[in-house]
Short mmCIF file of C-alpha atoms and ligand atoms in Angstrom, two decimals:
data_model
loop_
_atom_site.label_atom_id
_atom_site.label_comp_id
_atom_site.label_asym_id
_atom_site.label_seq_id
_atom_site.Cartn_x
_atom_site.Cartn_y
_atom_site.Cartn_z
CA MET A 1 185.25 78.14 99.78
CA GLU A 2 182.45 80.71 99.85
CA ASN A 3 182.00 82.79 96.67
CA LYS A 4 181.82 86.52 96.90
CA ALA A 5 178.22 87.66 96.47
CA SER A 6 178.04 90.18 93.65
CA ARG A 7 175.90 92.81 95.31
CA GLY A 8 176.54 92.55 99.04
CA HIS A 9 175.49 90.76 102.18
CA VAL A 10 172.55 91.77 104.39
CA LEU A 11 172.02 90.58 107.92
CA VAL A 12 168.32 90.49 108.78
CA LEU A 13 167.21 90.60 112.39
CA PRO A 14 163.55 89.96 113.24
CA TYR A 15 161.89 90.23 116.65
CA PRO A 16 161.58 86.55 117.66
CA SER A 17 157.90 85.85 116.99
CA GLN A 18 156.08 84.26 114.07
CA GLY A 19 154.46 87.51 112.95
CA HIS A 20 157.85 89.24 112.71
CA ILE A 21 159.93 86.37 111.35
CA ASN A 22 157.55 85.80 108.41
CA PRO A 23 157.81 89.26 106.80
CA LEU A 24 161.55 89.64 107.41
CA LEU A 25 162.28 86.17 106.09
CA GLN A 26 160.20 86.86 103.03
CA PHE A 27 161.95 90.17 102.45
CA SER A 28 165.29 88.36 102.71
CA LYS A 29 164.19 86.07 99.88
CA ARG A 30 163.30 89.10 97.75
CA LEU A 31 166.76 90.55 98.32
CA VAL A 32 168.33 87.24 97.35
CA SER A 33 166.31 87.39 94.11
CA LYS A 34 167.93 90.79 93.53
CA GLY A 35 171.40 89.24 93.67
CA LEU A 36 172.25 89.78 97.34
CA LYS A 37 173.30 87.31 99.94
CA ALA A 38 171.09 87.36 103.05
CA THR A 39 171.54 85.93 106.52
CA LEU A 40 168.50 85.79 108.77
CA ALA A 41 169.52 85.77 112.41
CA THR A 42 166.99 84.35 114.84
CA THR A 43 167.51 83.68 118.51
CA LEU A 44 169.20 80.42 119.36
CA PHE A 45 165.99 79.13 120.94
CA ILE A 46 163.96 79.83 117.78
CA HIS A 47 166.71 78.37 115.61
CA ASN A 48 166.69 75.14 117.61
CA THR A 49 162.88 75.00 117.51
CA MET A 50 162.52 75.69 113.78
CA GLN A 51 165.72 74.12 112.47
CA PRO A 52 165.90 76.24 109.32
CA GLN A 53 167.91 74.95 106.37
CA SER A 54 170.43 77.35 104.84
CA SER A 55 170.94 77.55 101.08
CA SER A 56 173.90 79.13 99.29
CA SER A 57 172.39 82.63 99.20
CA LEU A 58 169.91 82.57 102.10
CA GLN A 59 171.54 81.51 105.31
CA PHE A 60 170.40 81.23 108.89
CA ASP A 61 172.46 82.14 111.90
CA THR A 62 171.84 83.01 115.52
CA ILE A 63 172.08 85.64 118.18
CA SER A 64 170.99 85.05 121.76
CA ASP A 65 168.15 86.68 123.69
CA GLY A 66 169.62 85.30 126.91
CA TYR A 67 166.93 82.60 127.10
CA ASP A 68 168.41 79.86 124.94
CA GLU A 69 166.51 77.00 126.56
CA GLY A 70 162.95 78.34 126.52
CA GLY A 71 162.82 81.71 124.76
CA PHE A 72 160.20 84.22 125.88
CA ALA A 73 158.34 81.63 127.98
CA GLN A 74 161.41 81.34 130.19
CA ALA A 75 161.45 85.06 131.09
CA GLU A 76 160.05 86.40 134.38
CA SER A 77 158.26 89.29 132.64
CA ILE A 78 158.02 91.12 129.32
CA HIS A 79 160.25 93.83 130.76
CA ALA A 80 162.87 91.29 131.87
CA TYR A 81 162.81 89.62 128.46
CA LEU A 82 163.29 92.84 126.51
CA ASN A 83 166.05 94.06 128.82
CA ARG A 84 168.00 90.84 128.72
CA MET A 85 167.56 90.56 125.00
CA GLU A 86 169.03 94.04 124.60
CA THR A 87 172.09 93.21 126.70
CA ILE A 88 172.81 89.72 125.37
CA GLY A 89 171.42 90.43 121.89
CA SER A 90 173.73 93.43 121.37
CA LYS A 91 176.76 91.40 122.35
CA THR A 92 175.92 88.34 120.28
CA LEU A 93 174.95 90.49 117.28
CA ALA A 94 178.39 92.12 117.47
CA ASP A 95 179.95 88.63 117.66
CA LEU A 96 178.05 87.62 114.53
CA ILE A 97 179.29 90.67 112.62
CA ILE A 98 182.87 89.95 113.71
CA LYS A 99 182.53 86.29 112.71
CA ASN A 100 181.60 87.39 109.17
CA LYS A 101 184.29 90.08 108.96
CA ASN A 102 187.06 87.92 107.61
CA ARG A 103 184.89 85.86 105.31
CA ALA A 104 184.33 86.37 101.59
CA ASN A 105 181.10 88.24 102.31
CA PRO A 106 181.32 90.53 105.33
CA ILE A 107 178.04 92.14 106.44
CA ASP A 108 177.31 95.32 104.45
CA CYS A 109 173.89 96.11 105.82
CA ILE A 110 171.75 95.24 108.83
CA ILE A 111 168.00 95.22 108.39
CA TYR A 112 166.59 95.24 111.88
CA ASP A 113 163.15 95.10 113.39
CA PRO A 114 162.69 98.41 115.24
CA PHE A 115 161.23 96.41 118.15
CA LEU A 116 165.00 95.84 118.68
CA PRO A 117 166.29 99.43 118.38
CA TRP A 118 169.67 98.53 119.92
CA ALA A 119 170.56 96.70 116.70
CA LEU A 120 171.09 100.05 114.97
CA GLU A 121 173.61 101.08 117.62
CA VAL A 122 175.54 97.87 116.99
CA ALA A 123 175.43 98.45 113.22
CA LYS A 124 176.70 102.02 113.66
CA LYS A 125 179.54 100.87 115.94
CA PHE A 126 180.81 98.78 113.04
CA GLY A 127 180.10 101.48 110.46
CA ILE A 128 177.47 99.29 108.79
CA PHE A 129 174.42 100.63 106.92
CA GLY A 130 171.36 100.17 109.16
CA ALA A 131 167.79 99.89 107.88
CA ALA A 132 164.71 99.73 110.07
CA PHE A 133 161.99 97.34 108.86
CA PHE A 134 158.57 98.16 110.31
CA THR A 135 156.29 95.12 110.37
CA GLN A 136 153.11 97.10 111.07
CA THR A 137 151.09 99.46 108.86
CA CYS A 138 152.27 102.93 108.08
CA ALA A 139 149.16 104.29 109.83
CA VAL A 140 149.97 102.45 113.06
CA ASN A 141 153.60 103.55 112.91
CA PHE A 142 152.53 107.13 112.38
CA ILE A 143 150.25 107.01 115.43
CA TYR A 144 153.16 105.79 117.56
CA TYR A 145 155.40 108.41 115.97
CA HIS A 146 152.97 111.10 117.10
CA VAL A 147 152.92 109.78 120.66
CA HIS A 148 156.70 109.33 120.77
CA HIS A 149 157.29 112.92 119.66
CA GLY A 150 154.63 114.37 121.97
CA LEU A 151 152.37 115.36 119.05
CA LEU A 152 149.54 113.27 120.46
CA LYS A 153 149.12 113.66 124.19
CA LEU A 154 148.03 110.75 126.38
CA PRO A 155 145.67 109.89 127.88
CA ILE A 156 143.33 110.86 125.09
CA THR A 157 140.64 113.09 126.52
CA SER A 158 138.70 114.05 123.41
CA THR A 159 137.63 112.12 120.36
CA PRO A 160 137.60 111.72 117.41
CA ILE A 161 141.35 111.83 116.92
CA SER A 162 142.88 113.54 113.88
CA ILE A 163 146.30 112.56 112.59
CA PRO A 164 147.42 113.88 109.18
CA GLY A 165 146.96 111.27 106.45
CA LEU A 166 144.82 108.96 108.61
CA PRO A 167 141.03 108.66 108.68
CA VAL A 168 139.34 110.17 111.71
CA LEU A 169 139.84 107.68 114.53
CA GLU A 170 137.68 106.84 117.52
CA LEU A 171 139.29 105.54 120.69
CA GLU A 172 138.38 101.94 119.80
CA ASP A 173 140.33 102.31 116.53
CA MET A 174 143.56 103.23 118.28
CA PRO A 175 146.18 100.58 119.11
CA SER A 176 145.20 99.02 122.43
CA PHE A 177 148.29 100.31 124.23
CA ILE A 178 146.77 103.78 123.74
CA SER A 179 143.06 103.05 124.11
CA VAL A 180 143.60 100.98 127.26
CA PRO A 181 146.01 103.15 129.27
CA GLY A 182 148.44 101.19 131.41
CA SER A 183 148.03 97.94 129.48
CA TYR A 184 151.31 96.19 128.68
CA PRO A 185 153.61 99.12 129.63
CA ALA A 186 156.76 97.28 128.51
CA TYR A 187 155.36 96.61 125.03
CA PHE A 188 154.03 100.15 124.80
CA GLU A 189 157.46 101.51 125.60
CA MET A 190 158.90 99.15 122.99
CA VAL A 191 156.61 100.31 120.15
CA LEU A 192 157.30 103.97 120.97
CA ASN A 193 161.04 103.32 121.22
CA GLN A 194 161.03 102.16 117.60
CA PHE A 195 161.47 105.83 116.72
CA SER A 196 164.40 106.39 119.04
CA SER A 197 166.47 104.50 116.48
CA SER A 198 164.55 104.71 113.21
CA ASP A 199 164.93 108.51 113.17
CA LYS A 200 168.68 107.78 112.83
CA ALA A 201 168.44 104.78 110.47
CA ASP A 202 169.90 104.95 106.96
CA ALA A 203 166.66 103.64 105.48
CA VAL A 204 163.15 102.90 106.71
CA LEU A 205 161.23 100.02 105.15
CA VAL A 206 157.57 99.28 105.83
CA ASN A 207 155.64 96.11 105.12
CA THR A 208 152.77 97.75 103.28
CA PHE A 209 152.26 98.94 99.71
CA TYR A 210 151.62 102.44 98.53
CA ALA A 211 148.12 101.94 97.09
CA LEU A 212 146.90 100.57 100.43
CA GLU A 213 147.56 103.69 102.45
CA PRO A 214 148.80 106.47 100.15
CA GLU A 215 147.74 109.34 102.42
CA ALA A 216 149.45 107.81 105.46
CA VAL A 217 152.62 107.09 103.48
CA ASP A 218 152.69 110.61 102.00
CA SER A 219 152.07 112.16 105.37
CA MET A 220 154.68 110.15 107.24
CA SER A 221 157.17 110.64 104.41
CA LYS A 222 157.30 114.32 105.32
CA VAL A 223 159.02 113.41 108.58
CA CYS A 224 160.93 110.30 107.57
CA GLN A 225 162.00 108.77 104.26
CA LEU A 226 159.81 105.68 103.97
CA LEU A 227 159.98 102.84 101.51
CA PRO A 228 156.85 100.65 101.43
CA ILE A 229 158.10 97.28 100.16
CA GLY A 230 155.22 94.87 100.78
CA PRO A 231 153.36 92.71 100.78
CA THR A 232 156.02 90.28 101.97
CA ILE A 233 154.14 87.16 101.00
CA PRO A 234 155.60 84.12 99.23
CA SER A 235 155.92 84.93 95.56
CA PHE A 236 153.82 81.93 94.46
CA TYR A 237 150.72 83.76 95.75
CA LEU A 238 151.51 87.06 94.05
CA ASP A 239 153.97 87.73 91.22
CA LYS A 240 155.33 84.15 90.91
CA ARG A 241 158.80 85.50 90.04
CA LEU A 242 160.69 83.66 92.81
CA GLU A 243 161.20 79.98 92.16
CA ASN A 244 159.84 77.48 94.71
CA ASP A 245 158.70 80.27 96.98
CA ASN A 246 155.32 78.98 98.10
CA ASP A 247 155.74 79.01 101.86
CA TYR A 248 157.29 81.26 104.49
CA GLY A 249 159.33 78.26 105.52
CA LEU A 250 159.80 78.77 109.27
CA ASN A 251 157.00 77.59 111.53
CA LEU A 252 157.00 77.83 115.30
CA PHE A 253 154.06 75.42 115.34
CA VAL A 254 153.57 72.12 113.58
CA SER A 255 150.86 71.66 110.97
CA ASP A 256 149.75 69.00 108.56
CA SER A 257 148.57 70.79 105.47
CA SER A 258 147.20 67.67 103.80
CA VAL A 259 144.54 67.40 106.54
CA CYS A 260 143.25 70.91 105.82
CA ASN A 261 143.55 70.60 102.05
CA ASN A 262 141.80 67.24 101.89
CA TRP A 263 138.97 68.54 104.02
CA LEU A 264 138.63 71.88 102.20
CA ASN A 265 138.70 70.18 98.82
CA THR A 266 135.46 68.39 99.63
CA LYS A 267 133.63 71.68 100.34
CA PRO A 268 131.82 73.88 97.79
CA GLU A 269 133.36 77.15 96.66
CA GLY A 270 133.01 80.00 99.16
CA SER A 271 131.27 77.81 101.76
CA VAL A 272 133.85 77.74 104.58
CA ILE A 273 134.68 80.27 107.30
CA TYR A 274 138.36 80.19 108.25
CA LEU A 275 139.12 81.31 111.83
CA SER A 276 142.49 82.06 113.38
CA PHE A 277 143.74 84.35 116.12
CA GLY A 278 147.38 84.22 115.12
CA SER A 279 150.37 83.05 117.09
CA MET A 280 150.13 85.12 120.27
CA ALA A 281 146.55 85.97 121.27
CA SER A 282 145.00 84.08 124.14
CA LEU A 283 141.20 84.22 124.35
CA SER A 284 139.09 83.98 127.50
CA ASN A 285 137.11 80.79 128.12
CA LYS A 286 133.93 82.76 127.62
CA GLN A 287 135.07 84.13 124.26
CA MET A 288 136.01 80.66 123.04
CA GLU A 289 132.61 79.39 124.12
CA GLU A 290 130.79 82.19 122.27
CA LEU A 291 132.77 81.47 119.12
CA ALA A 292 132.09 77.75 119.40
CA PHE A 293 128.34 78.25 119.83
CA ALA A 294 128.20 80.76 116.98
CA LEU A 295 129.91 78.28 114.64
CA LYS A 296 127.64 75.47 115.74
CA GLY A 297 124.59 77.67 115.22
CA SER A 298 125.59 78.99 111.81
CA LYS A 299 124.85 77.04 108.65
CA PHE A 300 128.38 77.36 107.25
CA HIS A 301 131.34 75.02 107.34
CA PHE A 302 134.35 76.21 109.30
CA LEU A 303 138.05 75.57 109.71
CA TRP A 304 139.27 76.82 113.08
CA VAL A 305 142.89 77.07 114.20
CA VAL A 306 142.93 76.48 117.96
CA LYS A 307 146.49 76.42 119.25
CA ALA A 308 147.38 73.62 121.65
CA SER A 309 147.51 76.17 124.48
CA GLU A 310 143.87 77.18 123.75
CA GLU A 311 142.32 73.75 123.24
CA ALA A 312 141.20 73.25 126.84
CA LYS A 313 138.98 76.33 126.47
CA LEU A 314 136.74 74.66 123.87
CA PRO A 315 133.37 73.48 125.20
CA LYS A 316 133.42 69.78 126.14
CA LYS A 317 132.76 67.41 123.22
CA PHE A 318 132.75 70.33 120.76
CA VAL A 319 134.97 68.56 118.26
CA GLU A 320 132.94 65.32 118.39
CA GLU A 321 129.65 67.16 118.08
CA ILE A 322 130.48 69.24 115.02
CA GLY A 323 131.21 66.19 112.87
CA ASN A 324 132.02 67.05 109.27
CA LYS A 325 130.65 70.58 109.58
CA GLY A 326 133.91 71.86 110.95
CA LEU A 327 137.57 71.06 111.28
CA VAL A 328 139.66 72.16 114.27
CA VAL A 329 143.46 72.11 113.85
CA GLN A 330 146.31 73.37 116.03
CA TRP A 331 148.05 75.24 113.18
CA CYS A 332 147.86 75.31 109.40
CA SER A 333 149.55 76.75 106.36
CA GLN A 334 147.44 79.90 106.41
CA LEU A 335 148.31 80.96 102.87
CA GLU A 336 147.35 77.59 101.48
CA VAL A 337 144.07 77.75 103.35
CA LEU A 338 143.25 81.34 102.37
CA SER A 339 143.94 80.54 98.73
CA ASN A 340 141.63 77.53 98.70
CA LYS A 341 138.45 78.23 96.73
CA ALA A 342 136.31 76.77 99.50
CA ILE A 343 137.08 79.71 101.80
CA GLY A 344 134.32 82.34 101.90
CA CYS A 345 135.58 84.52 104.72
CA PHE A 346 138.31 84.88 107.31
CA LEU A 347 137.34 85.54 110.91
CA THR A 348 140.57 87.05 112.12
CA HIS A 349 142.23 88.73 115.09
CA CYS A 350 143.42 91.32 112.52
CA GLY A 351 147.16 90.78 113.04
CA TRP A 352 148.91 92.70 110.29
CA ASN A 353 150.31 89.66 108.49
CA SER A 354 146.94 87.93 108.52
CA THR A 355 145.19 91.08 107.29
CA LEU A 356 147.73 91.63 104.53
CA GLU A 357 147.52 87.97 103.53
CA ALA A 358 143.71 88.18 103.29
CA LEU A 359 143.94 91.38 101.24
CA SER A 360 146.58 89.83 98.99
CA LEU A 361 144.54 86.69 98.41
CA GLY A 362 141.25 88.54 98.03
CA VAL A 363 139.43 87.11 101.06
CA PRO A 364 136.77 89.20 102.90
CA MET A 365 137.08 89.39 106.69
CA VAL A 366 135.24 89.46 109.99
CA GLY A 367 137.43 91.28 112.48
CA VAL A 368 137.60 90.28 116.12
CA PRO A 369 140.68 92.29 117.15
CA GLN A 370 142.26 91.48 120.49
CA TRP A 371 145.02 93.96 121.24
CA THR A 372 148.04 95.99 119.97
CA ASP A 373 147.66 97.24 116.34
CA GLN A 374 144.81 94.83 115.52
CA THR A 375 142.10 97.40 116.35
CA THR A 376 143.57 99.92 113.89
CA ASN A 377 143.88 97.25 111.19
CA ALA A 378 140.20 96.41 111.72
CA LYS A 379 139.29 100.10 111.31
CA TYR A 380 141.15 100.18 108.00
CA PHE A 381 139.70 97.02 106.52
CA ARG A 382 136.16 98.00 107.47
CA ASP A 383 136.17 101.70 106.60
CA VAL A 384 139.08 102.33 104.22
CA TRP A 385 139.58 99.11 102.27
CA LYS A 386 135.94 98.05 102.74
CA VAL A 387 136.59 94.34 102.74
CA GLY A 388 134.87 93.30 105.94
CA VAL A 389 133.09 94.05 109.17
CA ARG A 390 134.31 94.45 112.73
CA ALA A 391 132.35 92.53 115.34
CA LYS A 392 130.91 94.64 118.16
CA VAL A 393 132.25 93.97 121.63
CA CYS A 394 129.87 93.95 124.64
CA GLU A 395 130.55 95.86 127.84
CA ASN A 396 132.03 92.72 129.36
CA GLY A 397 134.70 92.72 126.63
CA ILE A 398 133.22 89.69 124.85
CA VAL A 399 131.92 89.39 121.30
CA GLU A 400 128.73 87.40 121.82
CA ARG A 401 127.53 84.50 119.68
CA GLU A 402 124.62 86.41 118.07
CA GLU A 403 127.00 89.14 116.92
CA ILE A 404 129.47 86.60 115.52
CA GLU A 405 126.69 84.79 113.65
CA PHE A 406 125.39 88.10 112.32
CA CYS A 407 128.81 89.24 111.07
CA ILE A 408 129.52 85.89 109.42
CA LYS A 409 126.16 85.99 107.61
CA GLU A 410 126.74 89.54 106.43
CA VAL A 411 130.07 88.63 104.88
CA MET A 412 129.15 85.17 103.58
CA GLU A 413 125.78 85.95 102.01
CA GLY A 414 124.68 89.55 102.67
CA GLU A 415 124.44 92.16 99.91
CA ILE A 416 127.41 93.93 101.45
CA GLY A 417 129.37 90.67 101.26
CA LYS A 418 129.31 90.95 97.46
CA ASP A 419 130.89 94.42 97.69
CA PHE A 420 133.52 93.03 100.04
CA GLN A 421 134.35 90.34 97.51
CA LYS A 422 134.67 92.87 94.71
CA ASN A 423 136.87 95.12 96.82
CA ALA A 424 138.98 92.21 98.04
CA LYS A 425 139.63 91.22 94.44
CA LYS A 426 140.69 94.81 93.70
CA TRP A 427 143.20 94.79 96.59
CA ARG A 428 144.57 91.45 95.45
CA ASP A 429 145.19 92.89 91.98
CA LEU A 430 146.86 95.96 93.48
CA ALA A 431 149.04 93.82 95.77
CA ILE A 432 150.23 91.78 92.79
CA LYS A 433 150.91 94.97 90.83
CA ALA A 434 152.91 96.53 93.69
CA ILE A 435 155.34 93.63 94.01
CA SER A 436 155.58 92.71 90.31
CA LYS A 437 158.43 94.01 88.17
CA GLY A 438 158.20 97.80 87.98
CA GLY A 439 155.48 98.00 90.69
CA SER A 440 155.72 100.55 93.51
CA SER A 441 157.17 98.11 96.07
CA ASP A 442 159.48 96.47 93.55
CA LYS A 443 160.91 99.89 92.66
CA ASN A 444 161.31 100.73 96.33
CA ILE A 445 163.22 97.50 96.91
CA ASP A 446 165.55 98.42 94.03
CA GLU A 447 165.95 101.90 95.47
CA PHE A 448 166.81 100.45 98.85
CA VAL A 449 169.38 98.07 97.39
CA SER A 450 171.11 100.81 95.41
CA LYS A 451 171.05 103.07 98.48
CA PHE A 452 173.10 100.73 100.61
CA ILE A 453 175.30 99.47 97.79
CA ASN A 454 176.28 103.07 97.00
CA SER A 455 176.56 104.15 100.64
N1 UDP B 501 149.81 81.57 110.59
C1 UDP B 501 149.98 80.32 110.05
N2 UDP B 501 149.15 79.33 110.46
C2 UDP B 501 148.16 79.51 111.36
C3 UDP B 501 147.98 80.78 111.90
C4 UDP B 501 148.83 81.80 111.48
O1 UDP B 501 150.85 80.11 109.21
O2 UDP B 501 147.48 78.53 111.66
C5 UDP B 501 150.72 82.66 110.16
C6 UDP B 501 150.00 83.70 109.34
O3 UDP B 501 150.00 83.31 107.98
C7 UDP B 501 150.79 84.96 109.63
C8 UDP B 501 151.37 84.73 111.03
O4 UDP B 501 151.22 83.35 111.31
O5 UDP B 501 151.84 85.11 108.68
C9 UDP B 501 150.63 85.50 112.10
O6 UDP B 501 150.97 86.83 112.03
P1 UDP B 501 149.93 87.98 112.42
O7 UDP B 501 150.65 89.28 112.24
O8 UDP B 501 148.67 87.83 111.66
O9 UDP B 501 149.57 87.70 113.93
P2 UDP B 501 150.44 87.45 115.26
O10 UDP B 501 150.70 86.01 115.31
O11 UDP B 501 151.70 88.28 115.15
O12 UDP B 501 149.51 87.91 116.33
#
């Protein structure tokens, strides 16, 4: 028979993509370390793909997005996917709550990704404490908050843009849904809709830490009670307080970490460029070609994650021709790679998890943002955190090989690269401090737990 958890049972509901599952899963583990029981509910499709293993205090369960056989890829459009997920997801989330009702540990709290705002309505229907968990930076959330509440009018007709607590922003620094009007309307609606529910949530958690964006946190806190609780990165890489926590643990893609480790371990310290564009971005053929030629032309080693769906875009014979200079893999354990001494810089699409991981592991960056919040993250790491450069995009939307080579050189061996390294080390220390016992995020996690336990 199941034992009663001493401090309560949280149900955690991420948006079903790698970049959302990772932080919410990691946060679940933190809550378990604080004496709670946690259940992470993914969609049935993701569950079947990842086959997560439950333990006594961290369990996995499912809801349905209405696409059990193929997930998002099965949907006719983004709009269709989100709509169906709302209808079927609400119902199956309610079923999951009911299923737990008569057990030793009924659900006391739902931590939901505000990309799924309907989850709060379900929580409220059952009288359950509902907490929104924002997976993007406070700055990005505050921009969307301004648009949602009509405080920033679109389309933007004059620049620079001033938002309290944020640095002055040019159009290219804004999330792409704003700077490229009409792009991905369904996703744009989704990110704005986050505030339709979070304004009513019992708590608002953000995967950032106070020292990273104090002005943005202070400013947004005037309109909503925020708790920065990040970085949500396996404890092994930061405070080392959680046992055996050296991996996120749920991968949508398969990797063989020994291949990367063995290769990296033969390379001198700081000599390798690591490149990845995350789990969702799809690059044009031309962009892949420019990257490939830049890497071939540069004198540095490189480790490049090219997802199976992107491989055909590589120039013919690229892999054969690079020999031992580079390694191309379909996926890797990014944390293991970033923490390897051989890595000198991270050429990244600036997804928030990747950026936060690089900051937390002290790795300087070259930003080649693609869309959504990545442009704003690049602005921050270049101008606020000062840990990297952002590659310039040509009029045709491509970052050309000369620019890529130039940026890599700047970070790997330029004078400014040394400053980036120093600053990156500073952010790593601050990240460790935030999540360690008594740190700002650790205290916020405690505050959150006592809030819902006493609600
Ligand atoms: N990731 C990984 N292996 C890879 C590439 C990425 O484990 O080869 C992980 C990475 O550590 C991060 C997540 O996938 O936690 C990507 O999230 P991010 O927010 O950076 O980008 P997204 O995939 O959402 O665009």
